[in-house]
CSV table of C-alpha atoms in Angstrom, one decimal:
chain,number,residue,atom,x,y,z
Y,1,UNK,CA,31.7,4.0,-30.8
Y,2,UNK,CA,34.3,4.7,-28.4
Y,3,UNK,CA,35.9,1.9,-26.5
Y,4,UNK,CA,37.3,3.9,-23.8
Y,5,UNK,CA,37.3,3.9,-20.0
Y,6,UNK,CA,35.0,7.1,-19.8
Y,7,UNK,CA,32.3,6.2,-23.0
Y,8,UNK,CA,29.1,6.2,-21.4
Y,9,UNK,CA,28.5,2.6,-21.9
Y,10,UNK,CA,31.5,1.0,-20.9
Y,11,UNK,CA,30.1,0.9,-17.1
Y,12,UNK,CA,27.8,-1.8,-18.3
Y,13,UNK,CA,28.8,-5.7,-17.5
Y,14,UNK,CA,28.2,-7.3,-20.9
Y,15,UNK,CA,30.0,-4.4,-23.0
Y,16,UNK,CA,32.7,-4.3,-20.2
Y,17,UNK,CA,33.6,-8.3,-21.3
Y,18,UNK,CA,33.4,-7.2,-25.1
Y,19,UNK,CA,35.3,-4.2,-24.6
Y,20,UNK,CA,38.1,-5.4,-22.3
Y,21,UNK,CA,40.7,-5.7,-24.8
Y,22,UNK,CA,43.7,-4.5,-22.9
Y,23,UNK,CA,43.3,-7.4,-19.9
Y,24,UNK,CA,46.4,-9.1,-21.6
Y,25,UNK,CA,47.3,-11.0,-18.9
Y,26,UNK,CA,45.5,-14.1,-19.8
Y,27,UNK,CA,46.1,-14.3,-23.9
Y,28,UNK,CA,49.8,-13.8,-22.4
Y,29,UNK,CA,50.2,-16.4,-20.2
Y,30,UNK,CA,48.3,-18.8,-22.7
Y,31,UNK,CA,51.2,-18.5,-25.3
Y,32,UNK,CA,53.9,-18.8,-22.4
Y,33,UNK,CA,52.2,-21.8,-20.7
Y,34,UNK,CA,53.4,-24.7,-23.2
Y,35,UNK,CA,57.3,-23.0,-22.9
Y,36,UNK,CA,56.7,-22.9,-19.0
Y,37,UNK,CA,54.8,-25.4,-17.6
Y,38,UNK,CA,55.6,-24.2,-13.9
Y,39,UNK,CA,52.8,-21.2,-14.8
Y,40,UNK,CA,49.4,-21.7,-13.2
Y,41,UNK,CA,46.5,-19.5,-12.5
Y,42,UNK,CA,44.0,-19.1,-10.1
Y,43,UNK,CA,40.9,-16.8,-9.9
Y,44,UNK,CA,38.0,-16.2,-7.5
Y,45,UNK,CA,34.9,-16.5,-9.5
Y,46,UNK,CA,36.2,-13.1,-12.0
Y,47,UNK,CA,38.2,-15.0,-14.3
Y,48,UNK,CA,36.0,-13.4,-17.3
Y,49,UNK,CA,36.1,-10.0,-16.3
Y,50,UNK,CA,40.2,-10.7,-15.4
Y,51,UNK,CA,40.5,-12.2,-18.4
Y,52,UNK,CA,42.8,-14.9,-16.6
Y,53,UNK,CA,40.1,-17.3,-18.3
Y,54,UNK,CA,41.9,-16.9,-21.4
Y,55,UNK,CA,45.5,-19.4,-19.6
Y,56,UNK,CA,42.1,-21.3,-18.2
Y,57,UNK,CA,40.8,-22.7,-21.3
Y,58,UNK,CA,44.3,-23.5,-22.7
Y,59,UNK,CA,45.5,-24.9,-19.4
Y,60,UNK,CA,42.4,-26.3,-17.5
Y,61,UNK,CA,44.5,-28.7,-15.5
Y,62,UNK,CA,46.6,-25.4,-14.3
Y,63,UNK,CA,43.9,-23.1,-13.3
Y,64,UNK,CA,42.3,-23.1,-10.2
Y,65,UNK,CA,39.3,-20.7,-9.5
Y,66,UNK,CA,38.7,-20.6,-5.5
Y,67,UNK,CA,35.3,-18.9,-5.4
Y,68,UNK,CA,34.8,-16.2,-3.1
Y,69,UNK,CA,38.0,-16.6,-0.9
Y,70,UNK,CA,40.5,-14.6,-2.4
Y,71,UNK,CA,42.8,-14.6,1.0
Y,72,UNK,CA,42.8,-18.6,0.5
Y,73,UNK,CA,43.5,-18.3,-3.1
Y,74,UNK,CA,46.7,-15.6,-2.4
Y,75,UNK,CA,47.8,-18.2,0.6
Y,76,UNK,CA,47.4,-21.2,-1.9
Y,77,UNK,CA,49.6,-19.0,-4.5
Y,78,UNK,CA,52.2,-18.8,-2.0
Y,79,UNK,CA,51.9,-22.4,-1.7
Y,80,UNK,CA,52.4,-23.7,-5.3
Y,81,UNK,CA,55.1,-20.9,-5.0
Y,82,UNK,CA,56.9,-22.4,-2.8
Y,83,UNK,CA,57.0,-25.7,-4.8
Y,84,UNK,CA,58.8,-24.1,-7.8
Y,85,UNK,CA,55.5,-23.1,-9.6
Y,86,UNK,CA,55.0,-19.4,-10.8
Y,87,UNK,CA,51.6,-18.5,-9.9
Y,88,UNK,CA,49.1,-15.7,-11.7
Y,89,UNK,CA,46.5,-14.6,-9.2
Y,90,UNK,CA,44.2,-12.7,-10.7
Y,91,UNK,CA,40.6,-10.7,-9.3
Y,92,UNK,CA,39.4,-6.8,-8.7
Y,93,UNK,CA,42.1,-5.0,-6.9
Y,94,UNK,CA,39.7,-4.1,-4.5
Y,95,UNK,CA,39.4,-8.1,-3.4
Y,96,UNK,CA,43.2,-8.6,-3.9
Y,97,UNK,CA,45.5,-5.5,-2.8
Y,98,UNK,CA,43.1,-4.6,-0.1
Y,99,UNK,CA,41.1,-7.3,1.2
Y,100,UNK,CA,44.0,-10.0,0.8
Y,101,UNK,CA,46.7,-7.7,2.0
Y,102,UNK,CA,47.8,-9.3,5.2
Y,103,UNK,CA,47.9,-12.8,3.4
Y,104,UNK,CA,50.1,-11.1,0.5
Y,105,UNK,CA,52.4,-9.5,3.1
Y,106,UNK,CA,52.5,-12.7,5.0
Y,107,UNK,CA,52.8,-15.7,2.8
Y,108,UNK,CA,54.2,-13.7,-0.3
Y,109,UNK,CA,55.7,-10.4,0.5
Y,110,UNK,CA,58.0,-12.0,4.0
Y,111,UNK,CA,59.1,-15.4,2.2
Y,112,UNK,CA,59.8,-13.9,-0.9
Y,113,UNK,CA,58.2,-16.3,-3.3
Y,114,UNK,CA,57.5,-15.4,-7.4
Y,115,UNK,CA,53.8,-14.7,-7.1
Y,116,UNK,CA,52.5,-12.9,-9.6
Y,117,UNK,CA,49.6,-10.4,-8.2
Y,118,UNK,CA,47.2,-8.8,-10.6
Y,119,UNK,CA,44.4,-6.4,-9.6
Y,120,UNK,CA,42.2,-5.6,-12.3
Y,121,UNK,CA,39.4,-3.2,-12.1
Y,122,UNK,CA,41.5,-0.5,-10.2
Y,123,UNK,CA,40.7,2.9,-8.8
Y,124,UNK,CA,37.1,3.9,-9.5
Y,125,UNK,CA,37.4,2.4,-12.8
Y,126,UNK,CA,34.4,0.2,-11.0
Y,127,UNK,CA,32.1,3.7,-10.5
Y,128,UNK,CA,28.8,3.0,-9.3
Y,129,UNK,CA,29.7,-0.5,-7.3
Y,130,UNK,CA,30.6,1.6,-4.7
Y,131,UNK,CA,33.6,2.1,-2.3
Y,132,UNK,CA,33.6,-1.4,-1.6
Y,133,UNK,CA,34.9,-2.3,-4.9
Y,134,UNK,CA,37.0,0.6,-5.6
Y,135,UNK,CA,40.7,0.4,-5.1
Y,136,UNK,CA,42.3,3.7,-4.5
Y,137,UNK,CA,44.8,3.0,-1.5
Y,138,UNK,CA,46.2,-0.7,-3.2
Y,139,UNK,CA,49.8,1.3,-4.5
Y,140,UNK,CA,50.5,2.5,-0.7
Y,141,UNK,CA,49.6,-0.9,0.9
Y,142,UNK,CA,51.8,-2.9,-1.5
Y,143,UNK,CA,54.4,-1.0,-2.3
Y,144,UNK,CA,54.8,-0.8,1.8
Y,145,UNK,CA,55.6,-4.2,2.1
Y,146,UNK,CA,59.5,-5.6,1.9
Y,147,UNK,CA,60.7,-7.4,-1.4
Y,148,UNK,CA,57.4,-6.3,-3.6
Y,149,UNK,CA,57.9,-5.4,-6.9
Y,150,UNK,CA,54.5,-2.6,-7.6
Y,151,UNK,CA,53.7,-2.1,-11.4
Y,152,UNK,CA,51.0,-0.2,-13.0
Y,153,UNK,CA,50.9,-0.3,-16.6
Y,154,UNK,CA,49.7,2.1,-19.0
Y,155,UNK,CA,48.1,0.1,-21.2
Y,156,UNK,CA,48.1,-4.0,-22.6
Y,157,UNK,CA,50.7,-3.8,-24.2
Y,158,UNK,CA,52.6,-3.1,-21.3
Y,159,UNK,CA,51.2,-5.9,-19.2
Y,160,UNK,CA,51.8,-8.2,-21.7
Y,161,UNK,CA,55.5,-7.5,-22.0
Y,162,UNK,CA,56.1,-7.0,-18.7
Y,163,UNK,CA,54.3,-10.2,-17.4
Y,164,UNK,CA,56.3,-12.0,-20.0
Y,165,UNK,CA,59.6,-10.3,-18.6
Y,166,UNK,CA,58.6,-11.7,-15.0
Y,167,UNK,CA,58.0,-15.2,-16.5
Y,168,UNK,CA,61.2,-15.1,-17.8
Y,169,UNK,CA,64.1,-13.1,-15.8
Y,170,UNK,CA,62.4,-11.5,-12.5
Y,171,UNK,CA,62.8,-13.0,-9.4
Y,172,UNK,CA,60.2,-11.8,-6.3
Y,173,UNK,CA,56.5,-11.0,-5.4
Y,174,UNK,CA,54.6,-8.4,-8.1
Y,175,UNK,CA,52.2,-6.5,-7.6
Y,176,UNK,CA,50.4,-5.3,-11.1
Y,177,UNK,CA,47.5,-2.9,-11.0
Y,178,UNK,CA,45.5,-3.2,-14.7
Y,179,UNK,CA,42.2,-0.8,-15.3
Y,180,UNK,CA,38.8,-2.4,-16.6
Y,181,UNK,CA,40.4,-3.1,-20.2
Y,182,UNK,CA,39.1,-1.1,-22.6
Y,183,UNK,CA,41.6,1.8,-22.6
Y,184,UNK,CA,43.1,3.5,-25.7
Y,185,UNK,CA,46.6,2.2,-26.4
Y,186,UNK,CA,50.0,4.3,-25.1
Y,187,UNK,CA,51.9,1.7,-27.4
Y,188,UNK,CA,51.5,0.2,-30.5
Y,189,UNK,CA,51.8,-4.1,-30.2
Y,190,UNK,CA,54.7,-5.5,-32.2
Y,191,UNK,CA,56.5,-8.9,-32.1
Y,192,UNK,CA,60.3,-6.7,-32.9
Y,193,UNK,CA,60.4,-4.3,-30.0
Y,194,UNK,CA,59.7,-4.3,-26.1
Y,195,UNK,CA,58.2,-0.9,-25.0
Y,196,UNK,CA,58.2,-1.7,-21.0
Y,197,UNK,CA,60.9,-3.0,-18.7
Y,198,UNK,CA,60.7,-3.6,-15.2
Y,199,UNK,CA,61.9,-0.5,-13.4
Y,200,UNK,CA,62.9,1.6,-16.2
Y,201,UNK,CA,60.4,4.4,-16.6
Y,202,UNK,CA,59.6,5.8,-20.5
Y,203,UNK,CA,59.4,9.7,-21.5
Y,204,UNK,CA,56.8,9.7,-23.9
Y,205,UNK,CA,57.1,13.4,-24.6
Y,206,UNK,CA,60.2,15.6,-23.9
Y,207,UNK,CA,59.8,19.6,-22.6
Y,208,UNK,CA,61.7,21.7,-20.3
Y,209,UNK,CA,58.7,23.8,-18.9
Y,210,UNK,CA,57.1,21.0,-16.7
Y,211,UNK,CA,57.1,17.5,-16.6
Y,212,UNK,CA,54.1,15.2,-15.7
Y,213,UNK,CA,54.8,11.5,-14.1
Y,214,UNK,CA,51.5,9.1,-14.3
Y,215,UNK,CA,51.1,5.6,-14.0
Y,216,UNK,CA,48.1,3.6,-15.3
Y,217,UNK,CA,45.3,4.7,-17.2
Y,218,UNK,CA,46.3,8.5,-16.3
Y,219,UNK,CA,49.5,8.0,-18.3
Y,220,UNK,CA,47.2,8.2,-22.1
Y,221,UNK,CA,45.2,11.3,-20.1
Y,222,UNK,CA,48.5,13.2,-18.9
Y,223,UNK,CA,49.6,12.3,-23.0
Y,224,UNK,CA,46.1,14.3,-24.2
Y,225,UNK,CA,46.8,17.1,-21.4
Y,226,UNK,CA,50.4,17.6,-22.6
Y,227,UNK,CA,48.7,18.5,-26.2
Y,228,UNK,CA,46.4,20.8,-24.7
Y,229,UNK,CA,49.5,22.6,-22.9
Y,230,UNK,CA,51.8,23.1,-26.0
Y,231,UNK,CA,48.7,24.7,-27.9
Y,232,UNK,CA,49.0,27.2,-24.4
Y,233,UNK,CA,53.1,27.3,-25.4
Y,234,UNK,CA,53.6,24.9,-22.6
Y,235,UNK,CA,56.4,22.3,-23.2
Y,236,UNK,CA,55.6,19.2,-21.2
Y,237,UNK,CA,57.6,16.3,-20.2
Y,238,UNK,CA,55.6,13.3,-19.6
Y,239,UNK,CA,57.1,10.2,-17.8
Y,240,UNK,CA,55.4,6.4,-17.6
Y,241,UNK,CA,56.3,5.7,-14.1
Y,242,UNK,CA,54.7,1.9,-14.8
Y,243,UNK,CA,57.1,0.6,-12.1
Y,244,UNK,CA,56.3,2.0,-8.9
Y,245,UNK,CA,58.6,0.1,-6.7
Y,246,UNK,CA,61.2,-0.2,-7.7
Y,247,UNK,CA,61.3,3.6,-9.3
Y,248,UNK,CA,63.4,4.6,-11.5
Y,249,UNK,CA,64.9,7.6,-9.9
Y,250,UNK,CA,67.0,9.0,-12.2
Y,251,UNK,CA,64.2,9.4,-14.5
Y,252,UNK,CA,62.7,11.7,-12.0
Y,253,UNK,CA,66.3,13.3,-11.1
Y,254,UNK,CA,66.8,14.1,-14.4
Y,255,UNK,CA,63.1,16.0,-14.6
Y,256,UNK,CA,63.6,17.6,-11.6
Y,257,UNK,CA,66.8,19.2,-12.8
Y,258,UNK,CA,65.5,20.1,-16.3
Y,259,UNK,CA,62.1,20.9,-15.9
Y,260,UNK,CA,62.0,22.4,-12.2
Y,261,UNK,CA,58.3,21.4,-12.0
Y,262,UNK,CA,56.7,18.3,-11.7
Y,263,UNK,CA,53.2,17.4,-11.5
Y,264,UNK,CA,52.3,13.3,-10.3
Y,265,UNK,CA,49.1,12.1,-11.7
Y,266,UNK,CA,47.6,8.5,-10.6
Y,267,UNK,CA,44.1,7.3,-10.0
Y,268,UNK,CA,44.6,6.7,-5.9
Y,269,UNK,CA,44.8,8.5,-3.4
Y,270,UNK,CA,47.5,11.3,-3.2
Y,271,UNK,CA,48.8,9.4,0.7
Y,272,UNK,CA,51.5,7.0,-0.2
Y,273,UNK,CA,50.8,6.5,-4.1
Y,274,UNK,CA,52.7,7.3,-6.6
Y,275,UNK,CA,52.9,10.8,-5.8
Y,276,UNK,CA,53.9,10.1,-2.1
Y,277,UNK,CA,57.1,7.9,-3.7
Y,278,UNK,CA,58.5,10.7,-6.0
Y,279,UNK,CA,58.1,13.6,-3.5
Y,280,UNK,CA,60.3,10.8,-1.2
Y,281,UNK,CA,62.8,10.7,-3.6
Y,282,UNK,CA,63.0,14.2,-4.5
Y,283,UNK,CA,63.2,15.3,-1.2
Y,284,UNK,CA,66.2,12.9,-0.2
Y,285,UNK,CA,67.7,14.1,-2.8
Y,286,UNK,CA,67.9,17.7,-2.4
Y,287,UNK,CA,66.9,19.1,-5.8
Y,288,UNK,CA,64.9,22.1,-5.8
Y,289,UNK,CA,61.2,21.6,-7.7
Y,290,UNK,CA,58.2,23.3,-7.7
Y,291,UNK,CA,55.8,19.7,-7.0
Y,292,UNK,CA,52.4,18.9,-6.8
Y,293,UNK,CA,50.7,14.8,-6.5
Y,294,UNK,CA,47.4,15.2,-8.6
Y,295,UNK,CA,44.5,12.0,-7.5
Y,296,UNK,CA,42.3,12.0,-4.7
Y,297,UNK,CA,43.2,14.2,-2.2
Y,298,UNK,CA,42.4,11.8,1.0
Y,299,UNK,CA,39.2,10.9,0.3
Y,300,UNK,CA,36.7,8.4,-0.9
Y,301,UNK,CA,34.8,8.7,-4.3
Y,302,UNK,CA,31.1,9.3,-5.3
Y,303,UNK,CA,29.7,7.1,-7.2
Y,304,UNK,CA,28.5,7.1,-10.2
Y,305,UNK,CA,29.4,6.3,-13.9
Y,306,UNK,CA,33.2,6.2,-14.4
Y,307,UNK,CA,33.2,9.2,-17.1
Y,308,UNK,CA,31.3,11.6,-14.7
Y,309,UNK,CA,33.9,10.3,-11.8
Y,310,UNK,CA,37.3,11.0,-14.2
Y,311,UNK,CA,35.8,13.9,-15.0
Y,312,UNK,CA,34.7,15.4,-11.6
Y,313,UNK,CA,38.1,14.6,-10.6
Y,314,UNK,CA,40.2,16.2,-13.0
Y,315,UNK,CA,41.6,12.8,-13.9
Y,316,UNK,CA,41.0,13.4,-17.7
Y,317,UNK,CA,43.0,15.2,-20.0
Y,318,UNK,CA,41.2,18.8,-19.4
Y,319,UNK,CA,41.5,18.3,-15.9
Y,320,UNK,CA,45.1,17.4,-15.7
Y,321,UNK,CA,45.9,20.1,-18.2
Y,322,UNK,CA,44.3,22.8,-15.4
Y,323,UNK,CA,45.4,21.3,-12.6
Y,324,UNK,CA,49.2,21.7,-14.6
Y,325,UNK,CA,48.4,25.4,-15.6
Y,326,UNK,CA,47.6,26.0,-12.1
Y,327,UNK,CA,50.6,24.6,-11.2
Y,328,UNK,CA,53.2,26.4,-12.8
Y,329,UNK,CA,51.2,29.8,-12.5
Y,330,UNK,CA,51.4,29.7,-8.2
């Protein structure tokens, strides 16, 4: 069976838990915690479905699960922050990057402090919950505030490595955005070589017809849509854009120049995503390029199973493919 965001099944709670291999974040922290005992971790009631459970069991005396009160928990974080601690708040992006947002902006964002924000569950990776737990505006709110670092990685790999990094060497408030968990791998896991750095973008694929940038799960769906194009004699570019704030600008520069076309592809909404912060650079920068942002064009999802949502969307590889084609033939 599949283990991918859009299998049929994977909408289900108990297979979501069993399935939810890529929620790294957790196993992470558990093998960093002896080496830095100013990480803790705190979770509101989802530290299963986070994953942040993992740091619980091997640190109970550094975890700290709030219940329902997520803006207490982000305040708290700021707290412990403040103390020298290097707090890992974890729960659904919809509960974290939307409905905590003023406490992030005010007692993270504004002093500055090393909190460490993850939203799980992202987009409409949570399907037939509803709007209320979908997350398709978090990358605009955050990535708005001053001194927030905003990361969406492609897979857990990518967490991992760059939730170590912050650990170690990064200094600020981050914002990561993680999917439900069970996506296919961008990167293979070894112990010799770091795939992700903070801020440096990765081309995955090199072509000089079009170039796609995606962050998140859309970066595995933009790599199936670039097959899909060369069959058509379409060489495409595509570009992990993981960090978000800061971007890496001369990655898209460089595209811009080359290509001439570029297509953004992110599961959020097309107003102030990902999308919104490449067209900003391009256009400061005066390069001419035939653009596009590709996600949900200002408006709210149905609901309904995740595979019928990607689907309906044109988030999965056919779709982006068309939505490419489309591009480059206006």
């Amino acid at each position: 069976m599949s283990t991918t965001t859009f299998h049929p099944d994977t909408w289900e709670l108990y297979k979501s838990l069993e399935l939810s291999k890529q929620l790294t974040a957790g196993e992470t922290l558990a093998k960093l915690g002896k080496d830095h005992p100013e990480i803790v971790a705190m979770s509101s009631d989802l530290s299963k479905p986070t994953r942040l459970w993992d740091f619980g069991k091997e640190f109970p005396e550094r975890f700290f699960n709030f219940g329902l009160a997520e803006k207490n928990m982000v305040t708290a974080a700021a707290g412990l922050a403040s103390t020298g601690k290097t707090p890992f708040v974890s729960t659904y992006a919809s509960f974290l990057g939307i409905l905590a947002a003023e406490n992030i902006r005010t007692a993270v964002a504004y002093p500055n402090l090393n909190v460490r924000l993850i939203g799980t569950h992202t987009g409409i990776a949570m399907g037939f919950y509803g709007t209320s737990h979908h997350a398709t505006e978090d990358i605009s709110i955050t990535r708005a505030m001053a001194n927030m670092t905003v990361i969406s990685p492609a897979d857990g790999t990518a967490l991992a490595e760059m939730v170590e990094e912050s650990v170690k060497t990064y200094e600020g408030p981050i914002y990561f955005r993680v999917s439900r968990g069970r996506e296919e791998s961008v990167y293979e896991k070894t112990d010799s070589k770091t795939h992700n750095k903070i801020g440096k973008a990765n081309t995955l694929t090199d072509g000089n017809d079009l170039t796609i940038i995606a962050c998140g799960i859309e970066v595995n769906e933009s790599l199936k849509a670039a097959k899909q194009l060369e069959e058509q004699g379409i060489k495409t570019r595509v570009i992990d854009m993981h960090t978000i704030k800061p971007m890496d600008t001369e990655a898209v520069l460089k595209a811009a120049k080359e290509t001439g076309t570029i297509l953004t592809v992110e599961e959020h909404n097309v107003q102030g995503g990902l999308g919104s912060a490449v067209s900003e650079v391009l256009m400061e920068s005066g390069i001419p390029c035939k653009f596009k942002r590709h996600g949900f064009y200002d408006e709210y999802s149905l609901i309904g199973k995740p595979y019928h949502l990607y689907k309906h969307y044109k988030l999965d590889g056919d779709g982006i493919a068309s939505v490419a084609k489309d591009l480059l033939d206006k």
